[in-house]
Amino acid sequence: MKDKRYNAVVTGVGMYVPERIYDNSYFEKIVDTSDEWIRTRTGIRERRILENGGTSVLATKAAEDLLKSKNLSPEEIDVIIVATVTPDMFFPATACLVQDNLGAKKAWGFDVSAACSGFLFAFQTGCSLVESGNYKKVLVIGADKMSSIVDYTDRNNCILFGDAGAAVLIEPTDDKKLGLQDSLLRCDGSGKDVLYMKGGGSANPPTHETVDQKMHVLFQDGKAVFKVAVKGMADISYDLMKKNNLSSDDIAYLVPHQANLRIIDATAERMGITREKVMINIDKYGNTTAATIPLCLVEYYRDGKIRKGDKLILASFGAGFTWGASFLVWGMD
Ligand code: COA
């Protein structure tokens, strides 16, 4: 990383998952699948579904949880960045809706669209704003209502996804040993043909035909994505470790995007990291796209499993393709 004025450190966390649960037996009733297949092929047991409202509900509730736990006034927030591929609408940005819901009167904000890497891209962006010295309190939220774009007749994909929101607060510190140390982030648009939602944008505006052709739901060639996801996430995490002279012993936790337990295991194996040092909650929530990584951070922190000074590698792979890894030293007691 280039010279920077401050380091950007996580000083607060918050999360929201809806109450409604779809466990694997629900999918046994609606498509040709089984609890056993889903558990062994993906690691997922259940996921949460938001029944009313859009992604701004998930994002707002996660931010409110954070503000409450920090006893922070919304007016102290400088910037709100929401990572999502399921915004409430094209515009205004979900970040604006969250700003209004919170009453964050002095904030500006915007959305980041990078699918499952959305949180990492938004986190890097938020940290850069803080490192420059220009902003003191940046809220980065990963939130997706995947149930709004899932085709519940497609057994290949409907079992994978859930809805959630999770947030971190980033603030400056003079202690260069804490906070974000380094990131390697990438995108490659040649992946556009295996994971996408084609309808609704300027290339394919909504018509009766686009609806009939199921262009407003997610499509994924799971097998093709699986192969590149394993390689992409494992290689970039390994490269980041090498670049920062980190051995697997130095790392307290790998915090991987939760798309499939087998992808997570393959990444950990490549890094020489044992299962106990891998954050996993895919069994409870499925793939919540931009929310998976912050959701892991919140749960593990609140369970007392992360301590100040712990070295974490955050890693993701998603549509685009987008992928990356970040080396973060935890800064909260
Ligand atoms: N229940 C039962 N069988 C299913 C099924 C389901 N829900 N979904 C697919 N199958 C079937 C397939 O039709 C296929 O049957 P066939 O051999 O008769 O054609 C068989 O199971 C194996 O399919 P395959 O695609 O090889 O399974 P897989 O082991 O690759 O697992 C995924 C499928 C989707 C779980 C996996 O490919 C995956 O996780 N992909 C990556 C997802 C991801 O990381 N996305 C990243 C960003 S969101």
Short mmCIF file of C-alpha atoms and ligand atoms in Angstrom, two decimals:
data_model
loop_
_atom_site.label_atom_id
_atom_site.label_comp_id
_atom_site.label_asym_id
_atom_site.label_seq_id
_atom_site.Cartn_x
_atom_site.Cartn_y
_atom_site.Cartn_z
CA MET A 1 0.00 0.00 0.00
CA LYS A 2 1.11 3.52 -0.77
CA ASP A 3 1.86 5.99 2.03
CA LYS A 4 -1.29 7.15 3.74
CA ARG A 5 -2.12 9.67 6.39
CA TYR A 6 -4.05 7.33 8.64
CA ASN A 7 -4.87 3.69 8.83
CA ALA A 8 -8.53 2.77 8.45
CA VAL A 9 -9.78 0.54 11.24
CA VAL A 10 -13.10 -1.19 11.94
CA THR A 11 -14.58 0.37 15.09
CA GLY A 12 -18.14 -0.93 15.01
CA VAL A 13 -20.29 -3.72 13.60
CA GLY A 14 -23.99 -4.47 13.10
CA MET A 15 -26.19 -7.01 11.36
CA TYR A 16 -29.74 -7.93 10.47
CA VAL A 17 -31.19 -11.21 9.30
CA PRO A 18 -34.93 -11.62 8.70
CA GLU A 19 -36.91 -13.91 10.99
CA ARG A 20 -38.45 -16.06 8.27
CA ILE A 21 -36.42 -19.25 7.70
CA TYR A 22 -36.46 -21.48 4.62
CA ASP A 23 -34.78 -24.72 5.64
CA ASN A 24 -33.79 -27.43 3.15
CA SER A 25 -37.06 -29.29 3.65
CA TYR A 26 -38.90 -26.26 2.19
CA PHE A 27 -37.04 -26.81 -1.11
CA GLU A 28 -37.84 -30.54 -1.07
CA LYS A 29 -41.46 -29.45 -1.44
CA ILE A 30 -40.99 -27.00 -4.33
CA VAL A 31 -38.23 -28.53 -6.51
CA ASP A 32 -36.66 -31.96 -7.12
CA THR A 33 -33.95 -31.88 -4.43
CA SER A 34 -33.12 -33.27 -1.00
CA ASP A 35 -31.75 -31.99 2.28
CA GLU A 36 -28.89 -34.45 1.90
CA TRP A 37 -27.91 -33.16 -1.59
CA ILE A 38 -28.00 -29.53 -0.48
CA ARG A 39 -25.98 -30.14 2.69
CA THR A 40 -23.30 -32.27 1.07
CA ARG A 41 -22.92 -30.23 -2.14
CA THR A 42 -23.12 -26.74 -0.55
CA GLY A 43 -22.96 -26.88 3.26
CA ILE A 44 -26.26 -24.98 3.54
CA ARG A 45 -28.99 -26.01 6.02
CA GLU A 46 -31.21 -22.95 6.01
CA ARG A 47 -31.44 -19.33 4.86
CA ARG A 48 -33.41 -16.21 5.85
CA ILE A 49 -36.01 -14.57 3.63
CA LEU A 50 -37.21 -10.97 3.87
CA GLU A 51 -40.96 -10.94 3.33
CA ASN A 52 -41.68 -7.21 3.18
CA GLY A 53 -39.62 -4.37 1.75
CA GLY A 54 -36.41 -4.18 -0.25
CA THR A 55 -32.70 -4.34 0.46
CA SER A 56 -32.81 -0.91 2.15
CA VAL A 57 -34.69 -2.60 5.01
CA LEU A 58 -31.84 -5.08 5.54
CA ALA A 59 -29.20 -2.36 5.21
CA THR A 60 -30.98 0.11 7.48
CA LYS A 61 -31.59 -2.44 10.24
CA ALA A 62 -27.94 -3.55 10.12
CA ALA A 63 -26.81 0.09 10.37
CA GLU A 64 -29.24 0.77 13.23
CA ASP A 65 -27.86 -2.24 15.10
CA LEU A 66 -24.35 -0.84 14.66
CA LEU A 67 -25.28 2.69 15.77
CA LYS A 68 -27.10 1.34 18.82
CA SER A 69 -24.22 -0.88 19.87
CA LYS A 70 -21.80 2.08 19.52
CA ASN A 71 -24.24 4.56 21.08
CA LEU A 72 -23.55 6.72 18.03
CA SER A 73 -25.79 9.44 16.60
CA PRO A 74 -26.62 9.05 12.88
CA GLU A 75 -25.58 12.67 12.37
CA GLU A 76 -21.98 11.69 13.08
CA ILE A 77 -21.81 9.53 9.94
CA ASP A 78 -19.88 11.15 7.06
CA VAL A 79 -20.34 8.57 4.29
CA ILE A 80 -22.65 5.59 3.65
CA ILE A 81 -21.58 2.97 1.09
CA VAL A 82 -23.97 0.14 0.33
CA ALA A 83 -22.68 -2.91 -1.56
CA THR A 84 -25.58 -4.64 -3.27
CA VAL A 85 -26.79 -6.18 -6.53
CA THR A 86 -30.40 -6.07 -5.39
CA PRO A 87 -30.94 -2.34 -4.84
CA ASP A 88 -34.50 -1.29 -4.01
CA MET A 89 -34.52 0.34 -7.48
CA PHE A 90 -32.05 1.59 -10.09
CA PHE A 91 -32.14 5.03 -8.58
CA PRO A 92 -32.08 6.62 -6.14
CA ALA A 93 -29.25 4.54 -4.70
CA THR A 94 -30.01 2.31 -1.73
CA ALA A 95 -27.40 4.32 0.21
CA CYS A 96 -29.69 7.38 -0.11
CA LEU A 97 -32.66 5.41 1.23
CA VAL A 98 -30.55 4.22 4.16
CA GLN A 99 -29.36 7.78 4.81
CA ASP A 100 -32.96 8.97 5.02
CA ASN A 101 -34.12 6.03 7.16
CA LEU A 102 -31.29 6.61 9.62
CA GLY A 103 -31.56 10.40 9.65
CA ALA A 104 -27.86 10.67 8.80
CA LYS A 105 -28.23 14.34 7.90
CA LYS A 106 -24.57 15.11 7.25
CA ALA A 107 -23.75 12.04 5.14
CA TRP A 108 -23.27 11.47 1.42
CA GLY A 109 -23.20 8.04 -0.10
CA PHE A 110 -23.50 5.68 -3.02
CA ASP A 111 -23.95 2.03 -3.97
CA VAL A 112 -21.25 -0.38 -5.12
CA SER A 113 -22.22 -3.14 -7.57
CA ALA A 114 -19.70 -5.97 -7.45
CA ALA A 115 -21.92 -8.94 -6.55
CA CYS A 116 -20.30 -11.30 -4.05
CA SER A 117 -17.15 -9.12 -3.96
CA GLY A 118 -19.27 -6.05 -3.25
CA PHE A 119 -18.32 -5.83 0.40
CA LEU A 120 -14.58 -6.08 -0.28
CA PHE A 121 -14.74 -3.44 -3.02
CA ALA A 122 -16.87 -1.14 -0.84
CA PHE A 123 -14.62 -1.75 2.16
CA GLN A 124 -11.50 -0.79 0.18
CA THR A 125 -13.28 2.32 -1.10
CA GLY A 126 -14.44 3.31 2.39
CA CYS A 127 -10.99 2.72 3.87
CA SER A 128 -9.39 4.90 1.18
CA LEU A 129 -11.71 7.77 2.11
CA VAL A 130 -10.64 7.43 5.73
CA GLU A 131 -6.92 6.92 4.99
CA SER A 132 -6.84 10.22 3.08
CA GLY A 133 -7.85 12.06 6.23
CA ASN A 134 -10.90 13.52 4.50
CA TYR A 135 -13.57 11.47 6.29
CA LYS A 136 -13.76 10.24 9.87
CA LYS A 137 -16.76 7.94 10.04
CA VAL A 138 -17.62 5.79 7.05
CA LEU A 139 -20.39 3.21 7.18
CA VAL A 140 -19.87 0.27 4.81
CA ILE A 141 -22.89 -2.01 4.46
CA GLY A 142 -23.21 -5.28 2.52
CA ALA A 143 -26.87 -6.13 1.93
CA ASP A 144 -28.78 -8.24 -0.55
CA LYS A 145 -32.33 -9.45 -0.88
CA MET A 146 -31.39 -12.35 -3.15
CA SER A 147 -34.88 -13.82 -2.83
CA SER A 148 -36.07 -10.95 -5.09
CA ILE A 149 -34.02 -12.25 -8.07
CA VAL A 150 -34.05 -16.01 -7.47
CA ASP A 151 -36.11 -18.30 -9.70
CA TYR A 152 -37.77 -20.67 -7.24
CA THR A 153 -38.37 -23.24 -9.98
CA ASP A 154 -34.61 -23.54 -10.74
CA ARG A 155 -33.23 -26.18 -8.39
CA ASN A 156 -29.65 -25.42 -9.42
CA ASN A 157 -29.78 -21.95 -7.91
CA CYS A 158 -32.77 -21.40 -5.64
CA ILE A 159 -31.29 -23.49 -2.84
CA LEU A 160 -28.14 -21.38 -2.65
CA PHE A 161 -29.25 -17.89 -1.69
CA GLY A 162 -30.64 -15.96 1.28
CA ASP A 163 -31.29 -12.39 2.44
CA ALA A 164 -29.23 -10.42 4.99
CA GLY A 165 -27.49 -7.15 5.76
CA ALA A 166 -24.36 -6.41 7.79
CA ALA A 167 -22.38 -3.25 8.42
CA VAL A 168 -19.00 -2.02 9.64
CA LEU A 169 -17.93 1.43 10.76
CA ILE A 170 -14.51 2.59 9.60
CA GLU A 171 -12.54 5.29 11.41
CA PRO A 172 -8.97 6.62 11.23
CA THR A 173 -6.18 5.58 13.58
CA ASP A 174 -2.55 6.66 13.91
CA ASP A 175 -1.57 3.10 14.76
CA LYS A 176 -0.27 1.75 11.47
CA LYS A 177 -0.30 -1.80 12.80
CA LEU A 178 -4.11 -1.82 12.98
CA GLY A 179 -6.81 -1.79 10.31
CA LEU A 180 -6.61 -2.44 6.59
CA GLN A 181 -3.03 -3.28 5.62
CA ASP A 182 -3.33 -4.37 2.00
CA SER A 183 -5.74 -5.60 -0.68
CA LEU A 184 -5.58 -7.35 -4.04
CA LEU A 185 -8.79 -6.77 -6.01
CA ARG A 186 -9.66 -7.82 -9.54
CA CYS A 187 -12.47 -7.90 -12.10
CA ASP A 188 -12.79 -9.73 -15.41
CA GLY A 189 -15.89 -9.08 -17.49
CA SER A 190 -15.33 -12.16 -19.63
CA GLY A 191 -17.17 -13.96 -16.82
CA LYS A 192 -20.41 -12.25 -17.87
CA ASP A 193 -21.73 -15.32 -19.70
CA VAL A 194 -21.85 -17.75 -16.77
CA LEU A 195 -23.32 -15.64 -13.95
CA TYR A 196 -25.73 -12.79 -14.67
CA MET A 197 -29.18 -11.25 -14.61
CA LYS A 198 -29.70 -9.89 -18.11
CA GLY A 199 -33.05 -8.14 -17.92
CA GLY A 200 -34.08 -4.74 -16.63
CA GLY A 201 -30.99 -2.75 -17.59
CA SER A 202 -30.39 -0.53 -20.63
CA ALA A 203 -29.41 -3.48 -22.85
CA ASN A 204 -32.63 -5.37 -22.15
CA PRO A 205 -35.24 -3.01 -20.72
CA PRO A 206 -38.24 -4.75 -19.22
CA THR A 207 -40.86 -6.01 -21.67
CA HIS A 208 -43.35 -8.87 -21.59
CA GLU A 209 -40.77 -10.88 -23.55
CA THR A 210 -37.97 -10.32 -21.04
CA VAL A 211 -40.31 -11.49 -18.29
CA ASP A 212 -41.39 -14.55 -20.29
CA GLN A 213 -37.74 -15.39 -20.99
CA LYS A 214 -36.91 -15.19 -17.26
CA MET A 215 -34.40 -12.41 -17.82
CA HIS A 216 -35.20 -10.77 -14.48
CA VAL A 217 -33.85 -13.62 -12.38
CA LEU A 218 -30.31 -14.74 -11.67
CA PHE A 219 -28.71 -17.27 -13.99
CA GLN A 220 -25.62 -19.21 -13.01
CA ASP A 221 -23.72 -22.05 -14.62
CA GLY A 222 -22.74 -23.45 -11.24
CA LYS A 223 -20.12 -25.87 -12.45
CA ALA A 224 -18.29 -23.26 -14.55
CA VAL A 225 -18.38 -20.71 -11.72
CA PHE A 226 -17.27 -23.29 -9.16
CA LYS A 227 -14.00 -23.97 -10.99
CA VAL A 228 -12.97 -20.34 -11.43
CA ALA A 229 -14.18 -19.40 -7.94
CA VAL A 230 -11.95 -22.00 -6.28
CA LYS A 231 -8.91 -20.93 -8.28
CA GLY A 232 -9.61 -17.19 -8.13
CA MET A 233 -10.24 -16.97 -4.41
CA ALA A 234 -7.48 -19.38 -3.42
CA ASP A 235 -4.81 -17.83 -5.66
CA ILE A 236 -5.48 -14.23 -4.67
CA SER A 237 -5.56 -15.06 -0.95
CA TYR A 238 -2.28 -16.95 -1.31
CA ASP A 239 -0.70 -14.07 -3.28
CA LEU A 240 -1.78 -11.55 -0.63
CA MET A 241 -0.24 -13.69 2.12
CA LYS A 242 3.05 -13.95 0.19
CA LYS A 243 3.09 -10.23 -0.59
CA ASN A 244 2.75 -9.44 3.12
CA ASN A 245 5.13 -12.18 4.32
CA LEU A 246 2.35 -13.91 6.21
CA SER A 247 2.45 -17.59 7.09
CA SER A 248 -0.70 -19.51 7.94
CA ASP A 249 0.37 -19.39 11.61
CA ASP A 250 0.20 -15.59 11.52
CA ILE A 251 -3.44 -15.60 10.45
CA ALA A 252 -6.16 -15.73 13.10
CA TYR A 253 -8.98 -16.22 10.58
CA LEU A 254 -9.75 -16.56 6.92
CA VAL A 255 -13.05 -14.73 6.33
CA PRO A 256 -14.29 -16.13 3.01
CA HIS A 257 -17.35 -15.24 0.99
CA GLN A 258 -19.93 -17.92 1.80
CA ALA A 259 -21.02 -19.37 -1.57
CA ASN A 260 -20.24 -23.05 -1.11
CA LEU A 261 -18.49 -24.87 1.73
CA ARG A 262 -16.41 -26.81 -0.79
CA ILE A 263 -15.03 -23.55 -2.28
CA ILE A 264 -14.25 -22.32 1.24
CA ASP A 265 -12.43 -25.56 2.12
CA ALA A 266 -10.39 -25.48 -1.09
CA THR A 267 -9.31 -21.88 -0.42
CA ALA A 268 -8.33 -22.68 3.16
CA GLU A 269 -6.37 -25.73 2.04
CA ARG A 270 -4.38 -23.72 -0.51
CA MET A 271 -3.51 -21.22 2.25
CA GLY A 272 -2.57 -24.00 4.69
CA ILE A 273 -5.28 -22.85 7.09
CA THR A 274 -7.17 -25.36 9.22
CA ARG A 275 -11.00 -25.37 9.55
CA GLU A 276 -10.94 -23.88 13.09
CA LYS A 277 -9.41 -20.73 11.62
CA VAL A 278 -12.05 -20.29 8.91
CA MET A 279 -15.17 -18.24 9.59
CA ILE A 280 -18.21 -20.21 8.46
CA ASN A 281 -21.92 -19.46 8.78
CA ILE A 282 -23.13 -20.61 5.35
CA ASP A 283 -25.05 -23.40 7.10
CA LYS A 284 -27.37 -20.79 8.71
CA TYR A 285 -27.71 -18.15 6.00
CA GLY A 286 -26.69 -19.56 2.60
CA ASN A 287 -25.14 -17.16 0.10
CA THR A 288 -26.25 -13.63 1.01
CA THR A 289 -23.97 -12.09 -1.67
CA ALA A 290 -22.57 -8.75 -0.37
CA ALA A 291 -23.55 -9.54 3.22
CA THR A 292 -21.62 -12.78 3.80
CA ILE A 293 -18.24 -11.37 4.86
CA PRO A 294 -19.47 -8.65 7.26
CA LEU A 295 -22.04 -11.08 8.67
CA CYS A 296 -19.21 -13.45 9.59
CA LEU A 297 -17.22 -10.60 11.15
CA VAL A 298 -20.17 -9.46 13.29
CA GLU A 299 -21.04 -12.94 14.54
CA TYR A 300 -17.48 -13.99 15.35
CA TYR A 301 -16.71 -10.66 17.03
CA ARG A 302 -19.86 -10.79 19.15
CA ASP A 303 -19.07 -14.38 20.12
CA GLY A 304 -15.73 -13.15 21.47
CA LYS A 305 -13.74 -15.06 18.89
CA ILE A 306 -11.83 -12.10 17.36
CA ARG A 307 -9.45 -10.00 19.42
CA LYS A 308 -7.63 -6.73 18.87
CA GLY A 309 -4.49 -7.36 16.83
CA ASP A 310 -5.84 -10.50 15.15
CA LYS A 311 -4.77 -10.80 11.52
CA LEU A 312 -7.64 -11.60 9.16
CA ILE A 313 -7.72 -12.40 5.44
CA LEU A 314 -11.05 -11.46 3.84
CA ALA A 315 -11.60 -13.20 0.49
CA SER A 316 -14.32 -13.24 -2.15
CA PHE A 317 -15.32 -14.32 -5.63
CA GLY A 318 -18.46 -13.36 -7.53
CA ALA A 319 -20.27 -12.27 -10.67
CA GLY A 320 -18.38 -10.16 -13.17
CA PHE A 321 -16.15 -11.89 -12.44
CA THR A 322 -15.06 -9.93 -9.41
CA TRP A 323 -12.70 -11.26 -6.78
CA GLY A 324 -10.15 -10.24 -4.22
CA ALA A 325 -8.59 -10.51 -0.80
CA SER A 326 -7.90 -7.98 1.96
CA PHE A 327 -5.49 -8.19 4.88
CA LEU A 328 -7.12 -6.60 7.92
CA VAL A 329 -5.80 -6.32 11.46
CA TRP A 330 -8.71 -6.21 13.89
CA GLY A 331 -8.76 -3.03 15.97
CA MET A 332 -11.57 -3.52 18.46
CA ASP A 333 -11.26 -4.91 22.00
N1 COA B 1 -30.80 -30.93 -5.91
C1 COA B 1 -30.48 -32.09 -6.48
N2 COA B 1 -29.73 -32.19 -7.59
C2 COA B 1 -29.27 -31.04 -8.12
C3 COA B 1 -29.57 -29.79 -7.57
C4 COA B 1 -30.38 -29.75 -6.42
N3 COA B 1 -30.72 -28.60 -5.81
N4 COA B 1 -28.97 -28.83 -8.30
C5 COA B 1 -28.33 -29.45 -9.28
N5 COA B 1 -28.52 -30.78 -9.18
C6 COA B 1 -28.02 -31.85 -10.05
C7 COA B 1 -27.62 -31.35 -11.39
O1 COA B 1 -28.74 -31.24 -12.22
C8 COA B 1 -26.66 -32.43 -11.84
O2 COA B 1 -27.40 -33.51 -12.32
P1 COA B 1 -26.92 -34.29 -13.65
O3 COA B 1 -25.57 -34.86 -13.30
O4 COA B 1 -27.99 -35.32 -13.82
O5 COA B 1 -26.87 -33.25 -14.71
C9 COA B 1 -26.00 -32.87 -10.54
O6 COA B 1 -26.84 -32.38 -9.47
C10 COA B 1 -24.61 -32.33 -10.33
O7 COA B 1 -24.62 -30.98 -10.69
P2 COA B 1 -23.31 -30.12 -10.57
O8 COA B 1 -23.55 -28.77 -11.16
O9 COA B 1 -22.15 -30.91 -11.03
O10 COA B 1 -23.19 -29.99 -9.00
P3 COA B 1 -22.04 -29.30 -8.23
O11 COA B 1 -21.40 -30.29 -7.39
O12 COA B 1 -21.18 -28.48 -9.11
O13 COA B 1 -22.85 -28.31 -7.29
C11 COA B 1 -23.39 -25.99 -7.16
C12 COA B 1 -23.66 -27.31 -7.85
C13 COA B 1 -24.24 -24.87 -7.77
C14 COA B 1 -23.72 -26.13 -5.70
C15 COA B 1 -21.90 -25.63 -7.33
O14 COA B 1 -21.53 -25.78 -8.66
C16 COA B 1 -21.54 -24.25 -6.87
O15 COA B 1 -21.52 -23.98 -5.70
N6 COA B 1 -21.12 -23.38 -7.82
C17 COA B 1 -20.57 -22.10 -7.53
C18 COA B 1 -21.52 -21.15 -6.92
C19 COA B 1 -20.76 -19.90 -6.59
O16 COA B 1 -19.74 -19.95 -5.97
N7 COA B 1 -21.17 -18.74 -7.01
C20 COA B 1 -20.30 -17.64 -6.80
C21 COA B 1 -20.86 -16.39 -6.70
S1 COA B 1 -22.52 -16.23 -6.28
#
